[in-house]
XYZ file of N, CA, C and O in Angstrom:
364
model
N -95.239 -67.669 -16.245
C -96.634 -67.757 -16.633
C -97.431 -68.260 -15.437
O -96.960 -69.052 -14.651
N -98.640 -67.808 -15.323
C -99.491 -68.261 -14.238
C -100.434 -69.339 -14.740
O -100.863 -69.330 -15.884
N -100.728 -70.281 -13.861
C -101.708 -71.299 -14.176
C -103.088 -70.718 -13.955
O -103.291 -69.895 -13.071
N -104.034 -71.119 -14.746
C -105.391 -70.609 -14.625
C -106.347 -71.741 -14.347
O -106.225 -72.822 -14.907
N -107.324 -71.473 -13.528
C -108.421 -72.410 -13.367
C -109.521 -71.995 -14.334
O -109.497 -70.896 -14.885
N -110.478 -72.865 -14.519
C -111.579 -72.541 -15.414
C -112.309 -71.288 -14.936
O -112.676 -70.433 -15.744
N -112.479 -71.153 -13.625
C -113.138 -69.955 -13.104
C -112.304 -68.698 -13.342
O -112.847 -67.632 -13.619
N -110.979 -68.808 -13.242
C -110.132 -67.648 -13.536
C -110.134 -67.336 -15.023
O -110.037 -66.178 -15.424
N -110.232 -68.384 -15.834
C -110.303 -68.171 -17.281
C -111.605 -67.455 -17.653
O -111.654 -66.734 -18.651
N -112.627 -67.626 -16.827
C -113.894 -66.906 -17.030
C -113.635 -65.404 -17.058
O -114.158 -64.700 -17.922
N -112.824 -64.912 -16.147
C -112.528 -63.478 -16.106
C -111.834 -63.027 -17.386
O -112.156 -61.973 -17.947
N -110.890 -63.826 -17.881
C -110.209 -63.485 -19.130
C -111.179 -63.530 -20.308
O -111.100 -62.698 -21.212
N -112.088 -64.501 -20.299
C -113.073 -64.604 -21.380
C -113.984 -63.388 -21.387
O -114.310 -62.861 -22.456
N -114.395 -62.934 -20.205
C -115.271 -61.763 -20.132
C -114.566 -60.523 -20.673
O -115.186 -59.711 -21.370
N -113.284 -60.382 -20.393
C -112.524 -59.254 -20.940
C -112.467 -59.370 -22.458
O -112.690 -58.399 -23.182
N -112.184 -60.569 -22.953
C -112.111 -60.801 -24.388
C -113.431 -60.473 -25.086
O -113.450 -59.951 -26.201
N -114.533 -60.787 -24.409
C -115.866 -60.536 -24.961
C -116.361 -59.115 -24.702
O -117.413 -58.723 -25.195
N -115.618 -58.374 -23.892
C -116.028 -57.013 -23.466
C -117.329 -57.068 -22.674
O -118.201 -56.220 -22.824
N -117.468 -58.095 -21.818
C -118.649 -58.278 -20.975
C -118.283 -57.851 -19.564
O -117.295 -58.335 -19.006
N -119.067 -56.955 -18.971
C -118.779 -56.501 -17.616
C -119.778 -57.020 -16.586
O -119.516 -56.997 -15.397
N -120.892 -57.506 -17.038
C -121.918 -58.011 -16.137
C -121.654 -59.475 -15.792
O -120.979 -60.181 -16.525
N -122.196 -59.909 -14.664
C -122.108 -61.316 -14.275
C -123.279 -62.132 -14.819
O -123.343 -63.337 -14.595
N -124.185 -61.491 -15.524
C -125.396 -62.146 -16.011
C -125.091 -63.305 -16.964
O -125.888 -64.230 -17.083
N -123.951 -63.269 -17.627
C -123.616 -64.291 -18.616
C -122.576 -65.289 -18.115
O -122.086 -66.110 -18.892
N -122.231 -65.236 -16.834
C -121.179 -66.107 -16.302
C -121.452 -67.584 -16.561
O -120.557 -68.315 -16.986
N -122.674 -68.036 -16.294
C -122.991 -69.448 -16.496
C -122.847 -69.839 -17.962
O -122.311 -70.902 -18.283
N -123.313 -68.989 -18.860
C -123.207 -69.279 -20.288
C -121.750 -69.336 -20.729
O -121.345 -70.232 -21.477
N -120.951 -68.399 -20.244
C -119.539 -68.374 -20.621
C -118.814 -69.583 -20.045
O -117.996 -70.212 -20.732
N -119.106 -69.947 -18.798
C -118.509 -71.145 -18.208
C -118.898 -72.395 -18.994
O -118.061 -73.276 -19.223
N -120.150 -72.470 -19.407
C -120.590 -73.600 -20.230
C -119.815 -73.648 -21.547
O -119.436 -74.728 -22.011
N -119.590 -72.490 -22.149
C -118.812 -72.451 -23.388
C -117.373 -72.893 -23.155
O -116.792 -73.603 -23.984
N -116.790 -72.478 -22.033
C -115.428 -72.914 -21.711
C -115.375 -74.432 -21.558
O -114.469 -75.092 -22.076
N -116.347 -74.995 -20.867
C -116.392 -76.449 -20.689
C -116.619 -77.153 -22.026
O -116.008 -78.192 -22.301
N -117.482 -76.586 -22.857
C -117.707 -77.149 -24.195
C -116.435 -77.067 -25.023
O -116.123 -77.982 -25.790
N -115.719 -75.973 -24.875
C -114.454 -75.816 -25.586
C -113.442 -76.869 -25.180
O -112.721 -77.414 -26.024
N -113.401 -77.180 -23.890
C -112.509 -78.244 -23.414
C -112.875 -79.559 -24.090
O -112.017 -80.277 -24.604
N -114.150 -79.852 -24.119
C -114.612 -81.109 -24.752
C -114.295 -81.118 -26.244
O -113.877 -82.139 -26.794
N -114.490 -79.976 -26.905
C -114.176 -79.868 -28.333
C -112.697 -80.161 -28.555
O -112.341 -80.925 -29.457
N -111.836 -79.565 -27.740
C -110.403 -79.808 -27.889
C -110.071 -81.282 -27.683
O -109.257 -81.845 -28.412
N -110.704 -81.892 -26.692
C -110.440 -83.312 -26.428
C -110.872 -84.183 -27.604
O -110.177 -85.136 -27.957
N -112.003 -83.862 -28.233
C -112.451 -84.666 -29.381
C -111.540 -84.480 -30.585
O -111.513 -85.337 -31.472
N -110.785 -83.393 -30.610
C -109.832 -83.138 -31.697
C -108.446 -83.681 -31.380
O -107.494 -83.430 -32.115
N -108.331 -84.372 -30.237
C -107.063 -85.000 -29.891
C -106.141 -84.168 -29.035
O -104.995 -84.555 -28.803
N -106.584 -83.009 -28.581
C -105.765 -82.181 -27.703
C -105.914 -82.703 -26.283
O -107.025 -82.863 -25.786
N -104.790 -83.002 -25.654
C -104.831 -83.511 -24.293
C -105.045 -82.356 -23.325
O -104.214 -81.459 -23.224
N -106.188 -82.381 -22.672
C -106.500 -81.393 -21.645
C -106.742 -82.201 -20.389
O -107.598 -83.078 -20.370
N -105.956 -81.884 -19.333
C -106.133 -82.639 -18.099
C -107.558 -82.477 -17.598
O -108.275 -81.570 -18.013
N -107.961 -83.347 -16.713
C -109.316 -83.320 -16.155
C -109.659 -81.883 -15.770
O -109.000 -81.282 -14.938
N -110.654 -81.337 -16.415
C -110.994 -79.941 -16.176
C -112.311 -79.854 -15.427
O -113.345 -80.272 -15.913
N -112.215 -79.341 -14.253
C -113.366 -78.948 -13.461
C -113.078 -77.532 -13.027
O -112.016 -76.995 -13.320
N -113.980 -76.911 -12.325
C -113.806 -75.500 -12.037
C -112.527 -75.149 -11.302
O -112.055 -74.038 -11.375
N -111.926 -76.090 -10.567
C -110.715 -75.747 -9.837
C -109.451 -76.377 -10.415
O -108.386 -76.269 -9.844
N -109.565 -77.045 -11.557
C -108.384 -77.663 -12.163
C -107.566 -76.604 -12.897
O -108.104 -75.639 -13.422
N -106.265 -76.799 -12.933
C -105.393 -75.839 -13.596
C -105.350 -76.102 -15.092
O -105.267 -77.238 -15.537
N -105.409 -75.035 -15.851
C -105.220 -75.101 -17.297
C -103.885 -74.410 -17.537
O -103.791 -73.184 -17.472
N -102.854 -75.190 -17.766
C -101.499 -74.670 -17.767
C -101.044 -74.213 -19.150
O -100.435 -73.167 -19.302
N -101.338 -74.988 -20.158
C -100.826 -74.736 -21.500
C -101.397 -73.429 -22.060
O -102.613 -73.285 -22.197
N -100.534 -72.466 -22.411
C -101.028 -71.187 -22.922
C -101.785 -71.320 -24.241
O -102.696 -70.550 -24.508
N -101.430 -72.310 -25.065
C -102.160 -72.511 -26.316
C -103.569 -73.021 -26.039
O -104.527 -72.596 -26.685
N -103.718 -73.894 -25.050
C -105.042 -74.357 -24.653
C -105.865 -73.185 -24.131
O -107.038 -73.030 -24.478
N -105.245 -72.330 -23.329
C -105.945 -71.144 -22.831
C -106.436 -70.287 -23.996
O -107.597 -69.888 -24.041
N -105.555 -70.021 -24.961
C -105.902 -69.177 -26.108
C -106.989 -69.836 -26.943
O -107.926 -69.172 -27.381
N -106.889 -71.138 -27.164
C -107.918 -71.849 -27.923
C -109.272 -71.736 -27.242
O -110.296 -71.510 -27.897
N -109.293 -71.889 -25.920
C -110.560 -71.803 -25.194
C -111.151 -70.404 -25.278
O -112.363 -70.242 -25.460
N -110.314 -69.386 -25.169
C -110.823 -68.014 -25.278
C -111.357 -67.749 -26.683
O -112.397 -67.103 -26.846
N -110.672 -68.252 -27.689
C -111.148 -68.093 -29.060
C -112.449 -68.854 -29.263
O -113.386 -68.346 -29.892
N -112.535 -70.058 -28.713
C -113.758 -70.859 -28.810
C -114.944 -70.095 -28.223
O -116.030 -70.070 -28.822
N -114.730 -69.477 -27.083
C -115.814 -68.706 -26.450
C -116.227 -67.552 -27.351
O -117.418 -67.302 -27.557
N -115.257 -66.849 -27.907
C -115.593 -65.714 -28.780
C -116.352 -66.164 -30.021
O -117.241 -65.466 -30.500
N -116.017 -67.331 -30.549
C -116.719 -67.851 -31.723
C -118.174 -68.144 -31.404
O -119.070 -67.889 -32.209
N -118.420 -68.691 -30.212
C -119.730 -69.245 -29.890
C -120.595 -68.372 -28.997
O -121.733 -68.748 -28.698
N -120.118 -67.233 -28.572
C -120.907 -66.342 -27.730
C -121.616 -65.318 -28.606
O -120.978 -64.538 -29.305
N -122.915 -65.352 -28.585
C -123.685 -64.413 -29.397
C -123.531 -64.713 -30.877
O -123.420 -65.866 -31.289
N -123.494 -63.672 -31.667
C -123.371 -63.791 -33.118
C -122.259 -62.850 -33.571
O -122.520 -61.742 -34.061
N -120.986 -63.277 -33.423
C -119.878 -62.364 -33.715
C -119.806 -61.989 -35.197
O -119.976 -62.841 -36.071
N -119.563 -60.722 -35.441
C -119.455 -60.226 -36.813
C -118.228 -60.809 -37.510
O -118.209 -60.927 -38.731
N -117.213 -61.181 -36.726
C -115.971 -61.696 -37.296
C -115.846 -63.213 -37.123
O -114.759 -63.741 -36.933
N -116.976 -63.923 -37.242
C -117.012 -65.364 -37.039
C -115.982 -66.094 -37.889
O -115.226 -66.938 -37.385
N -115.927 -65.817 -39.170
C -115.026 -66.533 -40.077
C -113.563 -66.334 -39.682
O -112.767 -67.282 -39.703
N -113.207 -65.117 -39.319
C -111.832 -64.835 -38.890
C -111.509 -65.587 -37.604
O -110.440 -66.188 -37.472
N -112.442 -65.569 -36.649
C -112.228 -66.275 -35.392
C -112.132 -67.782 -35.602
O -111.284 -68.452 -35.006
N -112.983 -68.321 -36.450
C -112.966 -69.763 -36.728
C -111.651 -70.157 -37.385
O -111.045 -71.181 -37.028
N -111.185 -69.341 -38.326
C -109.906 -69.618 -38.977
C -108.768 -69.552 -37.955
O -107.841 -70.378 -37.988
N -108.839 -68.606 -37.033
C -107.834 -68.491 -35.988
C -107.851 -69.718 -35.081
O -106.790 -70.263 -34.742
N -109.031 -70.172 -34.708
C -109.170 -71.359 -33.871
C -108.567 -72.572 -34.565
O -107.794 -73.328 -33.972
N -108.920 -72.764 -35.829
C -108.395 -73.904 -36.591
C -106.876 -73.824 -36.726
O -106.176 -74.839 -36.621
N -106.353 -72.617 -36.909
C -104.911 -72.446 -37.022
C -104.218 -72.777 -35.697
O -103.160 -73.408 -35.678
N -104.834 -72.358 -34.598
C -104.254 -72.653 -33.289
C -104.192 -74.160 -33.057
O -103.292 -74.650 -32.377
N -105.136 -74.889 -33.624
C -105.162 -76.347 -33.490
C -104.295 -77.027 -34.531
O -104.140 -78.247 -34.517
N -103.757 -76.247 -35.458
C -102.916 -76.829 -36.499
C -103.714 -77.560 -37.557
O -103.241 -78.513 -38.164
N -104.943 -77.122 -37.810
C -105.803 -77.790 -38.789
C -105.905 -76.983 -40.056
O -105.904 -75.848 -40.124
């Protein structure tokens, strides 16, 4: 498995969102950072995350990508994504 930085996770998030433009990069990065904070408030240990820090745990990566999909725009499948996020957290 490869380690990802927050900036590299941005590329994965854009693929997940089907976004090809760079116009939303700042918003998506903000969502990733918010997702990290959300996970930390729920008791998930995420090492100090800045743009160049490694995000190693694949479940943390998946949770962050799901968090972005939940909170970017107005997804038609919000309830399914939210349930998936909660399940990934074991809630």
